[in-house]
PDB file of C-alpha atoms in Angstrom:
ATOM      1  CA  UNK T 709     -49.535  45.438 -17.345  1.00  0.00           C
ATOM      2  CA  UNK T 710     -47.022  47.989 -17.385  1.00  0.00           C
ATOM      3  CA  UNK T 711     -43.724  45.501 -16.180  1.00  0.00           C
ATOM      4  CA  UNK T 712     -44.773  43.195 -19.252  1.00  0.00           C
ATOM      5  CA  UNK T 713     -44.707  45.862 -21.431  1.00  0.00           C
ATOM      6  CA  UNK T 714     -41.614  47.184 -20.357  1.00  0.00           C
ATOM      7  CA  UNK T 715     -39.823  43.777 -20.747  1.00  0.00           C
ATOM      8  CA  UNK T 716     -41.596  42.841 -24.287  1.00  0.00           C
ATOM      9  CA  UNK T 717     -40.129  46.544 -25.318  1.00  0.00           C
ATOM     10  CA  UNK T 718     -36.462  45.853 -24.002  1.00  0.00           C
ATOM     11  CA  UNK T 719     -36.467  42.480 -25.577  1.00  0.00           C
ATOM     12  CA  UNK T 720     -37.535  44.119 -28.854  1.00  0.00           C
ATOM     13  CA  UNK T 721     -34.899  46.639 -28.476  1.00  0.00           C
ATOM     14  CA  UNK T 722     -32.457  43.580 -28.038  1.00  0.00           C
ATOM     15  CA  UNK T 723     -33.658  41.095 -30.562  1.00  0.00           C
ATOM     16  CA  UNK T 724     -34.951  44.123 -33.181  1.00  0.00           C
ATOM     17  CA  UNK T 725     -35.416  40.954 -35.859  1.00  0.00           C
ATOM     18  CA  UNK T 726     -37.306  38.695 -33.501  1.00  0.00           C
ATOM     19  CA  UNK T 727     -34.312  36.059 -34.007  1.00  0.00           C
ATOM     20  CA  UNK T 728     -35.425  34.649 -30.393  1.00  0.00           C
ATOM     21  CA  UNK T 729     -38.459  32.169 -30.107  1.00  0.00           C
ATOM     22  CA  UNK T 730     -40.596  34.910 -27.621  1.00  0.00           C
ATOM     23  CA  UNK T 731     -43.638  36.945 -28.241  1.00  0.00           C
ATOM     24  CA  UNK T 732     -43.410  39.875 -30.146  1.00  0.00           C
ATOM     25  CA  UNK T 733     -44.759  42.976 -29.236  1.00  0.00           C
ATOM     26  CA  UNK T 734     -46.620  44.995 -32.156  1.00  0.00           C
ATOM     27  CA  UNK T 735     -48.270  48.143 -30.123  1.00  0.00           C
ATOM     28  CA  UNK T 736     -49.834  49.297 -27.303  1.00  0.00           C
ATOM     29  CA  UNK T 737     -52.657  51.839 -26.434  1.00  0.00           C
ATOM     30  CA  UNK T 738     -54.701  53.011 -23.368  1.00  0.00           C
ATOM     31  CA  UNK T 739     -58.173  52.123 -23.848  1.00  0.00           C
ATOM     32  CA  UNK T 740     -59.982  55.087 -21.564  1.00  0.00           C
ATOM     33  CA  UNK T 741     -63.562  53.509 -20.167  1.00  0.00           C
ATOM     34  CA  UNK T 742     -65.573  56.594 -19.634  1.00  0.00           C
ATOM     35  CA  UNK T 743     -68.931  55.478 -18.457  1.00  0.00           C
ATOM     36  CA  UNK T 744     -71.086  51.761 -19.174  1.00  0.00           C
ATOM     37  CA  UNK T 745     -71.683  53.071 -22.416  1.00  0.00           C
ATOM     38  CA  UNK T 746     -68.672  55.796 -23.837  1.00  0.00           C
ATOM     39  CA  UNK T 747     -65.521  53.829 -24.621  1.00  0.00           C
ATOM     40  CA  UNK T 748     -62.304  55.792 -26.684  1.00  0.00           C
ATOM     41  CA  UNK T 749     -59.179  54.645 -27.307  1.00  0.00           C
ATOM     42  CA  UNK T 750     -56.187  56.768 -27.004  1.00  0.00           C
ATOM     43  CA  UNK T 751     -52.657  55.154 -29.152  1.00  0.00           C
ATOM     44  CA  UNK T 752     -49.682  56.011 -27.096  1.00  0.00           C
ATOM     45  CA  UNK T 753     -47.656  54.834 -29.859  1.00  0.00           C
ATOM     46  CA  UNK T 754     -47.820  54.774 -34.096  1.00  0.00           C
ATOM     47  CA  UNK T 755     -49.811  51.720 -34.816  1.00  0.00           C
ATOM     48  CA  UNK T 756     -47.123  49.302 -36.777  1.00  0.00           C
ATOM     49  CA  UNK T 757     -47.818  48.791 -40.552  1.00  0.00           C
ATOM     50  CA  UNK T 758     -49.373  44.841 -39.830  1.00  0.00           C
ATOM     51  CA  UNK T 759     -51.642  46.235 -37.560  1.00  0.00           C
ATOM     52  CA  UNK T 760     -55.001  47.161 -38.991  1.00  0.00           C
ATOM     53  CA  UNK T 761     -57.927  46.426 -36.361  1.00  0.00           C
ATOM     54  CA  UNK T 762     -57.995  46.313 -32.583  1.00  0.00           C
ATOM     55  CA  UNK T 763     -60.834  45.270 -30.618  1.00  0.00           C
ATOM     56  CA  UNK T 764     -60.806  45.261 -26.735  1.00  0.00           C
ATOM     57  CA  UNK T 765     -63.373  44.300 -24.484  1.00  0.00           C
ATOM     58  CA  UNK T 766     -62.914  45.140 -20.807  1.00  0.00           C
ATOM     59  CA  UNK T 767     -65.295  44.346 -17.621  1.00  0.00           C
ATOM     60  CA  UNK T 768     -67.035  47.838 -16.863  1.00  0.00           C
ATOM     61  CA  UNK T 769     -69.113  48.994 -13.562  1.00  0.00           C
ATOM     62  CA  UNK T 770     -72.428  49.807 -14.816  1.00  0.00           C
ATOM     63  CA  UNK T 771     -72.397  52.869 -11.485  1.00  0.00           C
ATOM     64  CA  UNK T 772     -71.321  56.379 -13.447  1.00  0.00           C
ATOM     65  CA  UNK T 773     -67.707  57.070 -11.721  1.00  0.00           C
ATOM     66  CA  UNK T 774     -64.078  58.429 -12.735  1.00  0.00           C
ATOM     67  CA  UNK T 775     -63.074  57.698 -15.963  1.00  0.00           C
ATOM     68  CA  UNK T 776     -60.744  54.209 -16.419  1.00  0.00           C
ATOM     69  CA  UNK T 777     -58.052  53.639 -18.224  1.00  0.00           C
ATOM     70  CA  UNK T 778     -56.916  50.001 -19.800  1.00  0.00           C
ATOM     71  CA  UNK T 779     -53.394  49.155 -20.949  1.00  0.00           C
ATOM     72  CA  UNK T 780     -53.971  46.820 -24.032  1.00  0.00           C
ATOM     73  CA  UNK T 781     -50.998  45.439 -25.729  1.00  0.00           C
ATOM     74  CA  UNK T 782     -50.684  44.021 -29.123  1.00  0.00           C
ATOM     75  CA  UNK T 783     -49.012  41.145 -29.682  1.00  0.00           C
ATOM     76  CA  UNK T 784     -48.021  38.421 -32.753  1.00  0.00           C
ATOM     77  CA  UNK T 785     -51.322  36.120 -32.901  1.00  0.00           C
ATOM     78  CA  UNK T 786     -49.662  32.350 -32.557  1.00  0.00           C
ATOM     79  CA  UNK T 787     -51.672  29.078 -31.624  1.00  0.00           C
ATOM     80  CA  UNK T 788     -52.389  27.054 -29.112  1.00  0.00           C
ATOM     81  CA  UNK T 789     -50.338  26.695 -26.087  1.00  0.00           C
ATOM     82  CA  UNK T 790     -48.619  23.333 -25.228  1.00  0.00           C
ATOM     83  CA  UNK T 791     -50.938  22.371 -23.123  1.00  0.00           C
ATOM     84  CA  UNK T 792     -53.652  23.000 -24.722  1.00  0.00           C
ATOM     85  CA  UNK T 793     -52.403  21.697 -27.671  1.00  0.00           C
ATOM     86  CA  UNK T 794     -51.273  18.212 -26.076  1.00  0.00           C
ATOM     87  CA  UNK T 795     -55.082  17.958 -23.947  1.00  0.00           C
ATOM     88  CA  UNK T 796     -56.529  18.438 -27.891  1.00  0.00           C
ATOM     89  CA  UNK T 797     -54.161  15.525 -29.026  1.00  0.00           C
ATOM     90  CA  UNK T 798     -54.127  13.049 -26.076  1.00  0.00           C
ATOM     91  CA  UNK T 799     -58.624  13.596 -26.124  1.00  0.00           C
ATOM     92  CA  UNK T 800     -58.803  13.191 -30.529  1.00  0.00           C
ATOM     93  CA  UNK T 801     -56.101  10.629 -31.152  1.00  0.00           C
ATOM     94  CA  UNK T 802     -54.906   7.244 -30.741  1.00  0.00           C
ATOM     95  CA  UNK T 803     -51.585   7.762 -31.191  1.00  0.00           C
ATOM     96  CA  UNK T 804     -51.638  11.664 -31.316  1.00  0.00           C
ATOM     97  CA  UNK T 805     -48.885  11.942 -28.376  1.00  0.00           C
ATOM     98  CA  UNK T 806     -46.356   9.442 -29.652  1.00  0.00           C
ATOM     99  CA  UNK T 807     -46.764  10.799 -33.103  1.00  0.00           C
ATOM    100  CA  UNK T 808     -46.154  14.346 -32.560  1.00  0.00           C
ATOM    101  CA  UNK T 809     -43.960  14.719 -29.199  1.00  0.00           C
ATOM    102  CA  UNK T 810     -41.360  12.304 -30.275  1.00  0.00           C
ATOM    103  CA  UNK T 811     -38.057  13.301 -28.560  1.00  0.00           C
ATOM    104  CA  UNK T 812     -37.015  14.645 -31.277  1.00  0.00           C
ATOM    105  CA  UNK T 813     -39.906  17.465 -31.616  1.00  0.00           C
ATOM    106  CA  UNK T 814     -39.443  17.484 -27.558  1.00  0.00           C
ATOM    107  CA  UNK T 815     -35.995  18.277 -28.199  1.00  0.00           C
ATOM    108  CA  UNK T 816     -36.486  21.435 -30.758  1.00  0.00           C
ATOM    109  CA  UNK T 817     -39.082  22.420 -28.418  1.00  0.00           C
ATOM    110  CA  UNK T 818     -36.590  22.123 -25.499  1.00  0.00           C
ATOM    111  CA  UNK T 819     -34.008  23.924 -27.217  1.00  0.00           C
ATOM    112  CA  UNK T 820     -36.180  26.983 -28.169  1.00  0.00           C
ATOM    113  CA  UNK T 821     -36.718  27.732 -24.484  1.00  0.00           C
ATOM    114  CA  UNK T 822     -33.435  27.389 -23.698  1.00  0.00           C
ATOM    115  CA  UNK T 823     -32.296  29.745 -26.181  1.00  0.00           C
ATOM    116  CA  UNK T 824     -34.858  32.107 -24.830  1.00  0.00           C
ATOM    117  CA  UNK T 825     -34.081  31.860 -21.622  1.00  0.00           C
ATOM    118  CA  UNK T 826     -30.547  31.974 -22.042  1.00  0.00           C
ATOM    119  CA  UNK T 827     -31.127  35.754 -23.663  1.00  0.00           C
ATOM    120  CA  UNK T 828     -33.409  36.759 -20.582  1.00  0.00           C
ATOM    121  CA  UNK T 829     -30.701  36.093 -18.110  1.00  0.00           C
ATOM    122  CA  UNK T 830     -28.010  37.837 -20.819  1.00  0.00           C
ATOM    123  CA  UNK T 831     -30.107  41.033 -20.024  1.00  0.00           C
ATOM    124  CA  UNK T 832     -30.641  39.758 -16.155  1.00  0.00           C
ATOM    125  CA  UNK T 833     -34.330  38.783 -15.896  1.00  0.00           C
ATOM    126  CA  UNK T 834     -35.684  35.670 -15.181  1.00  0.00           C
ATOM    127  CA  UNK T 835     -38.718  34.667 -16.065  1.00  0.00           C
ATOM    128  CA  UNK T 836     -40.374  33.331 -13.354  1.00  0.00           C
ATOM    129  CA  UNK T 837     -43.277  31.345 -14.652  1.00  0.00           C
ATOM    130  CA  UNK T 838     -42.290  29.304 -17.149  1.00  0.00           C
ATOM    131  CA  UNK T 839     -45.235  25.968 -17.759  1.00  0.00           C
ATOM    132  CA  UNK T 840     -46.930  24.883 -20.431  1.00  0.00           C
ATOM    133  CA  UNK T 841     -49.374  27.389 -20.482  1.00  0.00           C
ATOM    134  CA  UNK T 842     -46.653  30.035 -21.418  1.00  0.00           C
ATOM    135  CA  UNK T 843     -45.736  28.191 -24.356  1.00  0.00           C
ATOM    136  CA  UNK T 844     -47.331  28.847 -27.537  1.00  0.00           C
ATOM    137  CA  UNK T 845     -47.107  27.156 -30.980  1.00  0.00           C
ATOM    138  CA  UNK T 846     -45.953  29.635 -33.835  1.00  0.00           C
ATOM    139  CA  UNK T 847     -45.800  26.774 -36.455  1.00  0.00           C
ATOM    140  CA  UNK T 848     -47.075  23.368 -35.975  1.00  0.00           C
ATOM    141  CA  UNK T 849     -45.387  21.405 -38.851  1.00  0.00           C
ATOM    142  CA  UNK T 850     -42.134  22.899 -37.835  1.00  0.00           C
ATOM    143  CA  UNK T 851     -42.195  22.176 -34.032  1.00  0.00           C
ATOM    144  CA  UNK T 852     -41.600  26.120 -33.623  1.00  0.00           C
ATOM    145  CA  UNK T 853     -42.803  27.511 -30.178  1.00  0.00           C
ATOM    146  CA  UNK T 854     -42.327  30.903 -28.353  1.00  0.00           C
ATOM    147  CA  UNK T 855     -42.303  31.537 -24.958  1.00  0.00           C
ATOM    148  CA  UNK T 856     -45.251  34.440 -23.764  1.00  0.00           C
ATOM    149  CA  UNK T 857     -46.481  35.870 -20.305  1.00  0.00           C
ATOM    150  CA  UNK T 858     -43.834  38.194 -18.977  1.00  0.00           C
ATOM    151  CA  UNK T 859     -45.533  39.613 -15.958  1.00  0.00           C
ATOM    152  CA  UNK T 860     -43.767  37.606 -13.866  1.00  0.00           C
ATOM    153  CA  UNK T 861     -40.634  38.682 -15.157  1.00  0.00           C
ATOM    154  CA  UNK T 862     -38.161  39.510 -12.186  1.00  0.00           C
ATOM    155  CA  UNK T 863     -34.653  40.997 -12.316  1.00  0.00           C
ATOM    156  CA  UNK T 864     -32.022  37.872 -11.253  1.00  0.00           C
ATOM    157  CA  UNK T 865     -30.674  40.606  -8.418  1.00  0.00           C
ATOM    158  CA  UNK T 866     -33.753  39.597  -6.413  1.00  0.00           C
ATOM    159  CA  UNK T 867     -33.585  36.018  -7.147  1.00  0.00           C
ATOM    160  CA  UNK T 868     -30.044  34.869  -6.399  1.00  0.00           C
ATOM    161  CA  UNK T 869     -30.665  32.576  -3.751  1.00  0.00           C
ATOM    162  CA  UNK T 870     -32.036  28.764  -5.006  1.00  0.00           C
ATOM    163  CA  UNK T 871     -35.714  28.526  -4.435  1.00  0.00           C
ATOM    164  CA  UNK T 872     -38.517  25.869  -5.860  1.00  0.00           C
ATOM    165  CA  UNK T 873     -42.199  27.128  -5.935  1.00  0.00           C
ATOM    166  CA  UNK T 874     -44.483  24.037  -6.031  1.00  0.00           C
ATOM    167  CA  UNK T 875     -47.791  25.078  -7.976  1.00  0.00           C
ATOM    168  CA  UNK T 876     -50.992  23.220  -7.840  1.00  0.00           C
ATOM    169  CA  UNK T 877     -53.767  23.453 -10.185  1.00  0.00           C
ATOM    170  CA  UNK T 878     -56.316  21.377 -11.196  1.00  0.00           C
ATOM    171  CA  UNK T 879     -55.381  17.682 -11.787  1.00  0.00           C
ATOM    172  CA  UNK T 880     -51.632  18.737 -12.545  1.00  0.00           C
ATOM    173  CA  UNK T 881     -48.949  19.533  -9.601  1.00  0.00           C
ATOM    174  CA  UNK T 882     -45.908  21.543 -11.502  1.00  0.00           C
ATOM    175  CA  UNK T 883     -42.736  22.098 -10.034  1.00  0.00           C
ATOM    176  CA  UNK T 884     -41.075  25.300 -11.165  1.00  0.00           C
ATOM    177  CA  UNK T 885     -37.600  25.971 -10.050  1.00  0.00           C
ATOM    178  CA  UNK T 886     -35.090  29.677 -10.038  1.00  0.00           C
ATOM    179  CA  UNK T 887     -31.905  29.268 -10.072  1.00  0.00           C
TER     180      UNK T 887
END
């Protein structure tokens, strides 16, 4: 909600040129639910110039009550995530794992994050939920991935002290560490 937006606007304030492999944040507008069946959307901002269409669909109580408001932001449209990407591969090829994360592309994809992260703790966040999931490809052929999902984003003040969070989902344990 409102923290990610604040931290996608303060990283476009300090990467202006999108220089850094993150998600890039277009607009944002307050989508005000009136009723099951009025919707309007109120821009907060001037749409930007690659922006033509937005369509939003929100979950609605069908009982009349107070108006709603929705915070929708607009980001870059990239692919897949990693992991979705890599379940795609290891399920429609034979080879499709060794062929495409050699350590070379796990390398470039390595360094990308670190980069990123690097420039959050420059401007003293951390992220705080960085998996597979948060990973999306921008370009396939080139091995290019950005680094989304900052609602988890924490200033380092608060996290000084070492401390591991083990996180269990289906089938895969991850182990996600904040230093």
């Amino acid at each position: 909600g409102l923290g990610e937006l604040r931290v996608l606007s303060l990283l476009a304030k300090h990467d202006p040129d999108v220089q850094l492999p993150r998600l890039s944040l277009l607009d944002y507008f307050y989508h005000k639910v009136n009723s099951a069946d009025e919707t309007s959307s109120h821009p907060q901002h001037a749409q930007s110039p690659q922006l033509t269409t937005v369509s939003a669909t929100c979950c609605v109580d069908r009982a009349p009550r107070r108006p709603q408001e929705h915070l929708i932001i607009v980001t870059e449209l990239l692919d897949d995530s990693l992991f979705t990407f890599y379940k795609y591969i290891a399920a429609t090829e034979a080879k499709g794992l060794r062929s495409y994360f050699t350590l070379d592309t796990i390398a470039k994809i390595a360094t990308q994050l670190l980069t990123t992260l690097k420039f959050l703790h420059s401007l003293g966040l951390t992220h705080g939920d960085v998996k597979p999931e948060n990973v999306c490809l921008s370009s396939i052929s080139r091995s290019e991935v950005k680094l989304i999902d900052f609602g988890m984003v924490d200033e380092q003040a608060h996290v000084e002290r070492h401390s591991c969070r083990y996180l269990r989902s289906e089938k895969k344990p991850v182990l996600g560490c904040l230093t």
